[in-house]
mmCIF file of C-alpha atoms in Angstrom:
data_model
loop_
_atom_site.group_PDB
_atom_site.id
_atom_site.type_symbol
_atom_site.label_atom_id
_atom_site.label_comp_id
_atom_site.label_asym_id
_atom_site.label_seq_id
_atom_site.Cartn_x
_atom_site.Cartn_y
_atom_site.Cartn_z
ATOM 1 C CA MET A 1 14.390 17.810 -14.501
ATOM 2 C CA THR A 2 15.313 14.319 -15.722
ATOM 3 C CA GLN A 3 15.318 13.044 -12.135
ATOM 4 C CA VAL A 4 11.753 14.296 -11.656
ATOM 5 C CA ILE A 5 10.521 12.493 -14.767
ATOM 6 C CA PHE A 6 12.320 9.295 -13.820
ATOM 7 C CA ALA A 7 11.046 9.387 -10.237
ATOM 8 C CA THR A 8 7.483 9.810 -11.455
ATOM 9 C CA ILE A 9 7.752 6.888 -13.870
ATOM 10 C CA ILE A 10 9.035 4.478 -11.212
ATOM 11 C CA ILE A 11 6.512 5.362 -8.499
ATOM 12 C CA SER A 12 4.023 2.794 -9.775
ATOM 13 C CA LEU A 13 6.798 0.187 -9.943
ATOM 14 C CA ILE A 14 7.700 0.720 -6.289
ATOM 15 C CA ILE A 15 4.066 0.477 -5.216
ATOM 16 C CA HIS A 16 3.811 -2.774 -7.178
ATOM 17 C CA CYS A 17 6.939 -4.116 -5.489
ATOM 18 C CA ILE A 18 5.774 -3.445 -1.948
ATOM 19 C CA THR A 19 2.344 -4.951 -2.596
ATOM 20 C CA ILE A 20 3.793 -8.310 -3.668
ATOM 21 C CA PRO A 21 2.884 -10.802 -0.915
ATOM 22 C CA VAL A 22 5.767 -10.880 1.524
ATOM 23 C CA GLY A 23 6.243 -14.637 1.302
ATOM 24 C CA GLN A 24 7.049 -14.353 -2.406
ATOM 25 C CA LYS A 25 9.909 -11.928 -1.954
ATOM 26 C CA PHE A 26 12.490 -13.852 -0.063
ATOM 27 C CA THR A 27 11.957 -17.535 -0.832
ATOM 28 C CA SER A 28 14.920 -17.377 -3.203
ATOM 29 C CA THR A 29 17.545 -14.864 -4.226
ATOM 30 C CA LYS A 30 15.828 -14.544 -7.590
ATOM 31 C CA LEU A 31 12.890 -12.828 -5.900
ATOM 32 C CA THR A 32 14.909 -10.317 -3.877
ATOM 33 C CA VAL A 33 15.071 -7.592 -6.486
ATOM 34 C CA PRO A 34 12.136 -5.456 -5.231
ATOM 35 C CA LEU A 35 13.680 -4.132 -1.988
ATOM 36 C CA PRO A 36 16.987 -3.016 -3.546
ATOM 37 C CA ILE A 37 15.084 -1.492 -6.479
ATOM 38 C CA GLN A 38 12.803 0.337 -4.067
ATOM 39 C CA PHE A 39 15.750 1.666 -2.091
ATOM 40 C CA ASP A 40 17.683 2.892 -5.133
ATOM 41 C CA LEU A 41 14.638 4.594 -6.613
ATOM 42 C CA ILE A 42 13.734 6.157 -3.283
ATOM 43 C CA CYS A 43 17.135 7.863 -3.366
ATOM 44 C CA VAL A 44 16.251 9.194 -6.836
ATOM 45 C CA THR A 45 12.912 10.406 -5.465
ATOM 46 C CA GLU A 46 14.704 12.364 -2.737
ATOM 47 C CA ALA A 47 16.887 14.032 -5.374
ATOM 48 C CA ALA A 48 13.769 14.837 -7.414
ATOM 49 C CA LEU A 49 12.227 16.435 -4.323
ATOM 50 C CA HIS A 50 15.112 18.909 -4.138
ATOM 51 C CA SER A 51 14.728 19.800 -7.819
ATOM 52 C CA LEU A 52 10.993 20.346 -7.434
ATOM 53 C CA LEU A 53 11.319 22.442 -4.288
ATOM 54 C CA GLY A 54 13.958 24.537 -6.011
ATOM 55 C CA ALA A 55 11.571 25.305 -8.876
ATOM 56 C CA LEU A 56 8.459 25.832 -6.732
ATOM 57 C CA THR A 57 10.145 28.117 -4.190
ATOM 58 C CA SER A 58 12.247 30.199 -6.575
ATOM 59 C CA GLU A 59 11.911 33.967 -6.558
ATOM 60 C CA THR A 60 10.999 34.057 -10.248
ATOM 61 C CA TYR A 61 7.424 35.016 -9.328
ATOM 62 C CA ASP A 62 6.031 37.375 -6.708
ATOM 63 C CA ASN A 63 4.384 34.827 -4.402
ATOM 64 C CA PRO A 64 3.881 31.069 -3.916
ATOM 65 C CA THR A 65 0.437 31.149 -5.501
ATOM 66 C CA GLN A 66 1.930 32.488 -8.730
ATOM 67 C CA ASN A 67 4.693 29.883 -8.543
ATOM 68 C CA LEU A 68 2.154 27.074 -8.268
ATOM 69 C CA GLU A 69 -0.049 28.549 -11.006
ATOM 70 C CA ARG A 70 2.820 29.045 -13.452
ATOM 71 C CA GLU A 71 4.503 25.729 -12.637
ATOM 72 C CA GLN A 72 1.424 23.512 -12.506
ATOM 73 C CA ALA A 73 3.161 20.530 -14.107
ATOM 74 C CA LEU A 74 5.920 20.591 -11.488
ATOM 75 C CA ALA A 75 3.409 21.134 -8.689
ATOM 76 C CA LYS A 76 1.574 18.030 -9.910
ATOM 77 C CA GLN A 77 4.807 16.004 -9.822
ATOM 78 C CA PHE A 78 5.489 17.230 -6.278
ATOM 79 C CA ALA A 79 1.963 16.177 -5.326
ATOM 80 C CA GLU A 80 2.557 12.760 -6.918
ATOM 81 C CA ILE A 81 5.639 12.242 -4.747
ATOM 82 C CA LEU A 82 3.698 13.237 -1.621
ATOM 83 C CA HIS A 83 0.858 10.894 -2.545
ATOM 84 C CA PHE A 84 3.346 8.104 -3.172
ATOM 85 C CA THR A 85 5.069 8.776 0.156
ATOM 86 C CA LEU A 86 1.908 8.421 2.228
ATOM 87 C CA ARG A 87 0.749 5.416 0.195
ATOM 88 C CA PHE A 88 4.140 3.710 0.499
ATOM 89 C CA ASP A 89 4.179 4.108 4.276
ATOM 90 C CA GLU A 90 0.598 2.869 4.570
ATOM 91 C CA LEU A 91 1.571 -0.262 2.648
ATOM 92 C CA LYS A 92 4.768 -0.679 4.645
ATOM 93 C CA MET A 93 2.771 -0.637 7.875
ATOM 94 C CA THR A 94 0.527 -3.401 6.533
ATOM 95 C CA ASN A 95 3.647 -5.498 5.852
ATOM 96 C CA PRO A 96 5.134 -5.659 9.378
ATOM 97 C CA ALA A 97 7.136 -8.782 8.536
ATOM 98 C CA ILE A 98 9.124 -7.074 5.801
ATOM 99 C CA GLN A 99 12.174 -6.477 8.020
ATOM 100 C CA ASN A 100 12.168 -10.000 9.406
ATOM 101 C CA ASP A 101 11.935 -11.396 5.889
ATOM 102 C CA PHE A 102 14.849 -9.266 4.762
ATOM 103 C CA SER A 103 16.865 -10.532 7.741
ATOM 104 C CA TYR A 104 15.956 -14.068 6.699
ATOM 105 C CA TYR A 105 17.179 -13.302 3.179
ATOM 106 C CA ARG A 106 20.502 -12.034 4.537
ATOM 107 C CA ARG A 107 20.957 -15.157 6.653
ATOM 108 C CA THR A 108 20.122 -17.316 3.628
ATOM 109 C CA LEU A 109 22.684 -15.471 1.501
ATOM 110 C CA SER A 110 25.284 -15.913 4.212
ATOM 111 C CA ARG A 111 24.690 -19.670 4.309
ATOM 112 C CA MET A 112 24.833 -19.837 0.503
ATOM 113 C CA ARG A 113 28.193 -18.051 0.482
ATOM 114 C CA ILE A 114 29.562 -20.456 3.092
ATOM 115 C CA ASN A 115 28.325 -23.430 1.059
ATOM 116 C CA ASN A 116 29.417 -21.867 -2.256
ATOM 117 C CA THR A 117 25.845 -22.175 -3.535
ATOM 118 C CA PRO A 118 25.206 -20.205 -6.772
ATOM 119 C CA THR A 119 22.706 -17.340 -6.584
ATOM 120 C CA GLU A 120 20.706 -18.209 -9.705
ATOM 121 C CA GLY A 121 22.352 -15.531 -11.813
ATOM 122 C CA GLU A 122 20.897 -12.600 -9.876
ATOM 123 C CA LYS A 123 23.135 -9.925 -8.403
ATOM 124 C CA GLU A 124 23.049 -10.335 -4.641
ATOM 125 C CA VAL A 125 22.759 -7.404 -2.250
ATOM 126 C CA ASN A 126 26.118 -6.432 -0.754
ATOM 127 C CA ASN A 127 26.475 -5.859 2.991
ATOM 128 C CA GLU A 128 26.655 -2.069 2.778
ATOM 129 C CA LEU A 129 23.433 -1.804 0.786
ATOM 130 C CA ALA A 130 21.776 -4.435 2.975
ATOM 131 C CA ASN A 131 22.608 -2.411 6.095
ATOM 132 C CA ARG A 132 21.166 0.742 4.543
ATOM 133 C CA ILE A 133 17.995 -1.083 3.497
ATOM 134 C CA SER A 134 17.577 -2.517 7.004
ATOM 135 C CA LEU A 135 18.026 0.920 8.557
ATOM 136 C CA PHE A 136 15.530 2.434 6.125
ATOM 137 C CA TYR A 137 12.820 -0.139 6.826
ATOM 138 C CA ALA A 138 13.422 0.025 10.587
ATOM 139 C CA ASP A 139 11.542 3.333 10.661
ATOM 140 C CA ALA A 140 7.770 3.096 11.074
ATOM 141 C CA THR A 141 7.221 5.564 8.216
ATOM 142 C CA PRO A 142 10.451 5.463 6.197
ATOM 143 C CA MET A 143 9.336 7.550 3.230
ATOM 144 C CA LEU A 144 7.893 10.330 5.388
ATOM 145 C CA LYS A 145 11.182 10.447 7.247
ATOM 146 C CA THR A 146 13.062 10.570 3.938
ATOM 147 C CA LEU A 147 10.966 13.474 2.653
ATOM 148 C CA SER A 148 10.956 15.340 5.976
ATOM 149 C CA ASP A 149 14.736 15.055 6.240
ATOM 150 C CA GLY A 150 15.089 15.961 2.564
ATOM 151 C CA THR A 151 12.953 19.097 2.907
ATOM 152 C CA THR A 152 14.822 20.168 6.043
ATOM 153 C CA LYS A 153 18.101 19.635 4.186
ATOM 154 C CA PHE A 154 16.825 21.684 1.232
ATOM 155 C CA VAL A 155 16.047 24.615 3.542
ATOM 156 C CA SER A 156 19.390 24.399 5.361
ATOM 157 C CA GLU A 157 21.341 24.227 2.090
ATOM 158 C CA ASN A 158 19.531 27.232 0.593
ATOM 159 C CA LYS A 159 20.049 29.843 3.291
ATOM 160 C CA ASN A 160 19.849 32.660 0.739
ATOM 161 C CA LEU A 161 16.277 31.609 -0.030
ATOM 162 C CA PRO A 162 13.770 33.027 2.485
ATOM 163 C CA ILE A 163 12.258 30.159 4.469
ATOM 164 C CA GLU A 164 8.850 31.712 3.797
ATOM 165 C CA ASN A 165 9.213 30.724 0.159
ATOM 166 C CA THR A 166 9.151 27.080 1.226
ATOM 167 C CA THR A 167 6.592 27.317 4.028
ATOM 168 C CA ASP A 168 4.233 29.487 1.962
ATOM 169 C CA CYS A 169 4.413 27.015 -0.923
ATOM 170 C CA LEU A 170 3.518 24.147 1.433
ATOM 171 C CA SER A 171 0.736 26.044 3.222
ATOM 172 C CA THR A 172 -0.764 27.146 -0.101
ATOM 173 C CA MET A 173 -0.889 23.548 -1.306
ATOM 174 C CA ALA A 174 -2.525 22.472 1.969
ATOM 175 C CA SER A 175 -5.126 25.209 1.578
ATOM 176 C CA VAL A 176 -5.871 24.266 -2.033
ATOM 177 C CA CYS A 177 -6.399 20.612 -1.091
ATOM 178 C CA LYS A 178 -8.616 21.532 1.866
ATOM 179 C CA VAL A 179 -10.816 23.841 -0.207
ATOM 180 C CA MET A 180 -11.172 21.260 -2.981
ATOM 181 C CA LEU A 181 -12.238 18.618 -0.464
ATOM 182 C CA GLU A 182 -14.618 20.695 1.642
ATOM 183 C CA THR A 183 -16.364 22.653 -1.132
ATOM 184 C CA PRO A 184 -19.253 20.665 -2.679
ATOM 185 C CA GLU A 185 -18.853 22.410 -6.045
ATOM 186 C CA TYR A 186 -15.233 21.284 -6.368
ATOM 187 C CA ARG A 187 -15.720 17.920 -4.676
ATOM 188 C CA SER A 188 -18.471 17.021 -7.160
ATOM 189 C CA ARG A 189 -15.935 17.236 -9.992
ATOM 190 C CA PHE A 190 -13.904 14.350 -8.606
ATOM 191 C CA THR A 191 -14.459 11.339 -10.810
ATOM 192 C CA SER A 192 -13.319 8.696 -8.310
ATOM 193 C CA GLU A 193 -12.575 8.068 -4.654
ATOM 194 C CA GLU A 194 -8.934 7.653 -5.616
ATOM 195 C CA THR A 195 -8.872 11.370 -6.472
ATOM 196 C CA VAL A 196 -10.209 12.117 -2.995
ATOM 197 C CA SER A 197 -7.508 9.909 -1.476
ATOM 198 C CA PHE A 198 -4.897 11.672 -3.591
ATOM 199 C CA CYS A 199 -5.926 15.109 -2.280
ATOM 200 C CA LEU A 200 -6.091 13.870 1.314
ATOM 201 C CA ARG A 201 -2.609 12.374 1.159
ATOM 202 C CA VAL A 202 -1.120 15.465 -0.464
ATOM 203 C CA MET A 203 -2.756 17.690 2.166
ATOM 204 C CA VAL A 204 -1.365 15.607 5.032
ATOM 205 C CA GLY A 205 2.031 15.345 3.334
ATOM 206 C CA VAL A 206 2.523 19.105 2.985
ATOM 207 C CA ILE A 207 1.317 19.647 6.571
ATOM 208 C CA ILE A 208 4.008 17.279 7.854
ATOM 209 C CA LEU A 209 6.730 18.902 5.738
ATOM 210 C CA TYR A 210 5.579 22.362 6.874
ATOM 211 C CA ASP A 211 5.726 21.228 10.496
ATOM 212 C CA TYR A 212 9.341 20.169 10.037
ATOM 213 C CA VAL A 213 10.666 23.275 8.305
ATOM 214 C CA HIS A 214 8.614 26.051 9.932
ATOM 215 C CA PRO A 215 10.328 27.378 13.090
ATOM 216 C CA VAL A 216 7.233 26.856 15.277
ATOM 217 C CA GLY A 217 5.470 24.236 13.185
ATOM 218 C CA ALA A 218 2.035 23.706 11.689
ATOM 219 C CA PHE A 219 0.074 23.660 14.943
ATOM 220 C CA SER A 220 0.928 27.086 16.350
ATOM 221 C CA LYS A 221 -1.279 30.164 16.147
ATOM 222 C CA SER A 222 1.142 31.757 13.691
ATOM 223 C CA SER A 223 0.869 28.819 11.286
ATOM 224 C CA LYS A 224 -0.557 29.682 7.877
ATOM 225 C CA ILE A 225 -2.252 26.285 7.678
ATOM 226 C CA ASP A 226 -5.834 26.019 8.888
ATOM 227 C CA MET A 227 -5.215 22.918 10.973
ATOM 228 C CA LYS A 228 -8.723 22.807 12.431
ATOM 229 C CA GLY A 229 -10.180 22.917 8.930
ATOM 230 C CA CYS A 230 -7.786 20.259 7.628
ATOM 231 C CA ILE A 231 -8.524 17.907 10.530
ATOM 232 C CA LYS A 232 -12.260 18.458 10.052
ATOM 233 C CA VAL A 233 -11.907 17.488 6.388
ATOM 234 C CA LEU A 234 -10.187 14.272 7.467
ATOM 235 C CA ARG A 235 -12.836 13.594 10.108
ATOM 236 C CA ASP A 236 -15.582 14.009 7.513
ATOM 237 C CA GLN A 237 -14.250 11.019 5.529
ATOM 238 C CA PRO A 238 -15.051 7.336 6.236
ATOM 239 C CA PRO A 239 -12.920 6.491 9.323
ATOM 240 C CA ASN A 240 -11.226 3.452 7.809
ATOM 241 C CA SER A 241 -9.996 5.501 4.840
ATOM 242 C CA VAL A 242 -8.217 8.196 6.872
ATOM 243 C CA GLU A 243 -7.019 6.479 10.050
ATOM 244 C CA GLY A 244 -3.535 6.098 8.589
ATOM 245 C CA LEU A 245 -3.428 9.797 7.684
ATOM 246 C CA LEU A 246 -4.617 10.847 11.144
ATOM 247 C CA ASN A 247 -1.947 8.605 12.650
ATOM 248 C CA ALA A 248 0.641 10.271 10.424
ATOM 249 C CA LEU A 249 -0.323 13.643 11.924
ATOM 250 C CA ARG A 250 -0.378 12.189 15.436
ATOM 251 C CA TYR A 251 2.926 10.362 15.354
ATOM 252 C CA THR A 252 5.194 11.713 12.600
ATOM 253 C CA THR A 253 4.879 15.476 13.070
ATOM 254 C CA LYS A 254 7.462 17.455 15.026
ATOM 255 C CA HIS A 255 5.521 20.082 16.968
ATOM 256 C CA LEU A 256 2.159 18.510 17.872
ATOM 257 C CA ASN A 257 3.132 18.020 21.515
ATOM 258 C CA ASP A 258 4.648 21.483 21.937
ATOM 259 C CA GLU A 259 3.158 23.618 24.705
ATOM 260 C CA SER A 260 2.224 26.231 22.113
ATOM 261 C CA THR A 261 -0.038 23.789 20.244
ATOM 262 C CA ASN A 262 -3.687 24.770 20.342
ATOM 263 C CA LYS A 263 -5.471 22.443 22.793
ATOM 264 C CA THR A 264 -8.511 22.189 20.518
ATOM 265 C CA ILE A 265 -6.344 20.987 17.646
ATOM 266 C CA LYS A 266 -4.645 18.430 19.879
ATOM 267 C CA SER A 267 -8.023 17.214 21.130
ATOM 268 C CA MET A 268 -9.399 16.924 17.579
ATOM 269 C CA LEU A 269 -6.469 14.714 16.620
ATOM 270 C CA GLN A 270 -6.484 12.576 19.741
ATOM 271 C CA GLN A 271 -10.155 11.658 19.727
ATOM 272 C CA GLN A 272 -10.890 8.260 18.229
#
């Protein structure tokens, strides 16, 4: 589980990198390290996701609840990655110029190569990596896409593992978060609003992953996630603190607009 430990350690570094004011990142090649670092570590995070899902969906225990109870440390690391994912994408959306700035950096590098200008001792980004970074940041919610694709890949590569092992793990985590947030007794134990935000992001994260890997998604009648309850929990929070999470459910899920989606659920999400 070395990848899991490493991914957890670097999460705060990535958040720090993306919160640096955009203008500081690309004024010289010396300040271009953050984006490549983010991209490399995001790849590590995806690998860690597979390791965590493998442990949390194994058939060692009788049901997903037992898995989560017996593997609480790993469940916490999985939750940390989900929290990071939603937070990263929120920050990315508040930095709309990030792609343009990276394009500016690439043009600057190109001119420096033509003029044989030294790059201040820093290792420049090669074209292949630059193309991958550009493609990554072109998505509105790049980390959610990375995790959704990664979870789908995990399921497809582990055909001997019942898909219910994965979906039940995700739905159980969504239920735990919802109950903690809506029950006054549990909610009163939260020591800060950041803990509330953590639970909200994890809840939304597992809903989105569930919607991608479950055959009919999170919004159908057969879904094991109480979507009405989860949306109500989000609606009960200050609007400015959850608008990004509601938008994630509106625009990054797979099955919301299916004909089988409960009209009440769709209406609850669409209302402003």
